[in-house]
Amino acid sequence: MGNIEKLRNMTSIYLFCEDKVLLLYRQGSRVVNDLWVGSAGGHFEAHELNNPEACVLRELKEELSITRDMIVDLELRYITLRRIGELRQNYYFFAKLPNGTSMKLFSDEGELKWFPIEQINELKMPFTARFVIEHYMKIGRNNHAVYGGIANNQTVTFVELTDYNK
């Protein structure tokens, strides 16, 4: 009876434009603070629990004033699970802003900054995000697969989630 834990569902999106990725230095958050995170993200609303794409698009609009029609190649790429006083389930999306899009974006969640893709492994990030980015840089950016990641105290182990209906 003592193992019942709260489930926290969250999304994050990494926006790319040309050879850069937009990251947010999140400040003032209850869960993630003073770390580089995806361009936008947050917690699911009750009506979004079975629709992580709806959640990430709402967060993108709320935090960056970017709507679905302003991005291309939106893909869910990683789903991670971590037990840390609660079960945290994160859905990581990746998308592109069309080349030539204005790079001047603002967020009231913290400082936004464009980074060359090669530099992002050097940044201080939340635990699972760090491993998602490492995996993405080595493997994920070369395909369109979806990966599931299970975290323990030292690492996140990724498995490609194949579609059994195909």
mmCIF file of N, CA and C in Angstrom, residues 73-77 96 136 139-147 160-161:
data_model
loop_
_atom_site.group_PDB
_atom_site.id
_atom_site.type_symbol
_atom_site.label_atom_id
_atom_site.label_comp_id
_atom_site.label_asym_id
_atom_site.label_seq_id
_atom_site.Cartn_x
_atom_site.Cartn_y
_atom_site.Cartn_z
ATOM 1 N N ASP A 73 7.903 19.580 -39.295
ATOM 2 C CA ASP A 73 8.519 18.321 -38.867
ATOM 3 C C ASP A 73 8.384 18.049 -37.362
ATOM 4 N N LEU A 74 7.229 18.354 -36.801
ATOM 5 C CA LEU A 74 6.987 18.066 -35.379
ATOM 6 C C LEU A 74 6.928 16.557 -35.181
ATOM 7 N N GLU A 75 7.763 16.046 -34.261
ATOM 8 C CA GLU A 75 7.793 14.607 -33.988
ATOM 9 C C GLU A 75 7.983 14.352 -32.496
ATOM 10 N N LEU A 76 7.215 13.404 -31.968
ATOM 11 C CA LEU A 76 7.491 12.861 -30.640
ATOM 12 C C LEU A 76 8.652 11.898 -30.818
ATOM 13 N N ARG A 77 9.756 12.111 -30.089
ATOM 14 C CA ARG A 77 10.945 11.291 -30.302
ATOM 15 C C ARG A 77 11.354 10.487 -29.076
ATOM 16 N N LYS A 96 11.148 21.928 -36.261
ATOM 17 C CA LYS A 96 11.983 22.940 -36.907
ATOM 18 C C LYS A 96 11.177 24.202 -37.146
ATOM 19 N N TYR A 136 20.152 11.657 -28.622
ATOM 20 C CA TYR A 136 19.741 12.308 -29.860
ATOM 21 C C TYR A 136 20.957 12.680 -30.708
ATOM 22 N N ILE A 139 22.515 9.172 -31.922
ATOM 23 C CA ILE A 139 21.691 8.221 -32.668
ATOM 24 C C ILE A 139 20.414 8.861 -33.225
ATOM 25 N N GLY A 140 19.655 9.522 -32.371
ATOM 26 C CA GLY A 140 18.316 9.983 -32.723
ATOM 27 C C GLY A 140 18.226 10.946 -33.874
ATOM 28 N N ARG A 141 19.224 11.794 -34.043
ATOM 29 C CA ARG A 141 19.117 12.781 -35.127
ATOM 30 C C ARG A 141 19.319 12.163 -36.508
ATOM 31 N N ASN A 142 19.714 10.890 -36.519
ATOM 32 C CA ASN A 142 19.937 10.199 -37.790
ATOM 33 C C ASN A 142 18.747 9.360 -38.238
ATOM 34 N N ASN A 143 17.627 9.423 -37.504
ATOM 35 C CA ASN A 143 16.449 8.642 -37.874
ATOM 36 C C ASN A 143 15.181 9.338 -37.376
ATOM 37 N N HIS A 144 14.057 8.675 -37.499
ATOM 38 C CA HIS A 144 12.777 9.234 -37.035
ATOM 39 C C HIS A 144 12.119 8.318 -36.004
ATOM 40 N N ALA A 145 12.901 7.483 -35.345
ATOM 41 C CA ALA A 145 12.362 6.521 -34.375
ATOM 42 C C ALA A 145 11.893 7.226 -33.102
ATOM 43 N N VAL A 146 11.028 6.530 -32.373
ATOM 44 C CA VAL A 146 10.607 6.966 -31.048
ATOM 45 C C VAL A 146 11.306 6.044 -30.047
ATOM 46 N N TYR A 147 11.861 6.637 -28.993
ATOM 47 C CA TYR A 147 12.597 5.870 -27.986
ATOM 48 C C TYR A 147 11.941 6.025 -26.626
ATOM 49 N N GLU A 160 14.319 1.456 -28.629
ATOM 50 C CA GLU A 160 13.472 1.940 -29.710
ATOM 51 C C GLU A 160 12.092 1.327 -29.555
ATOM 52 N N LEU A 161 11.064 2.149 -29.606
ATOM 53 C CA LEU A 161 9.682 1.678 -29.500
ATOM 54 C C LEU A 161 9.177 1.416 -30.917
#
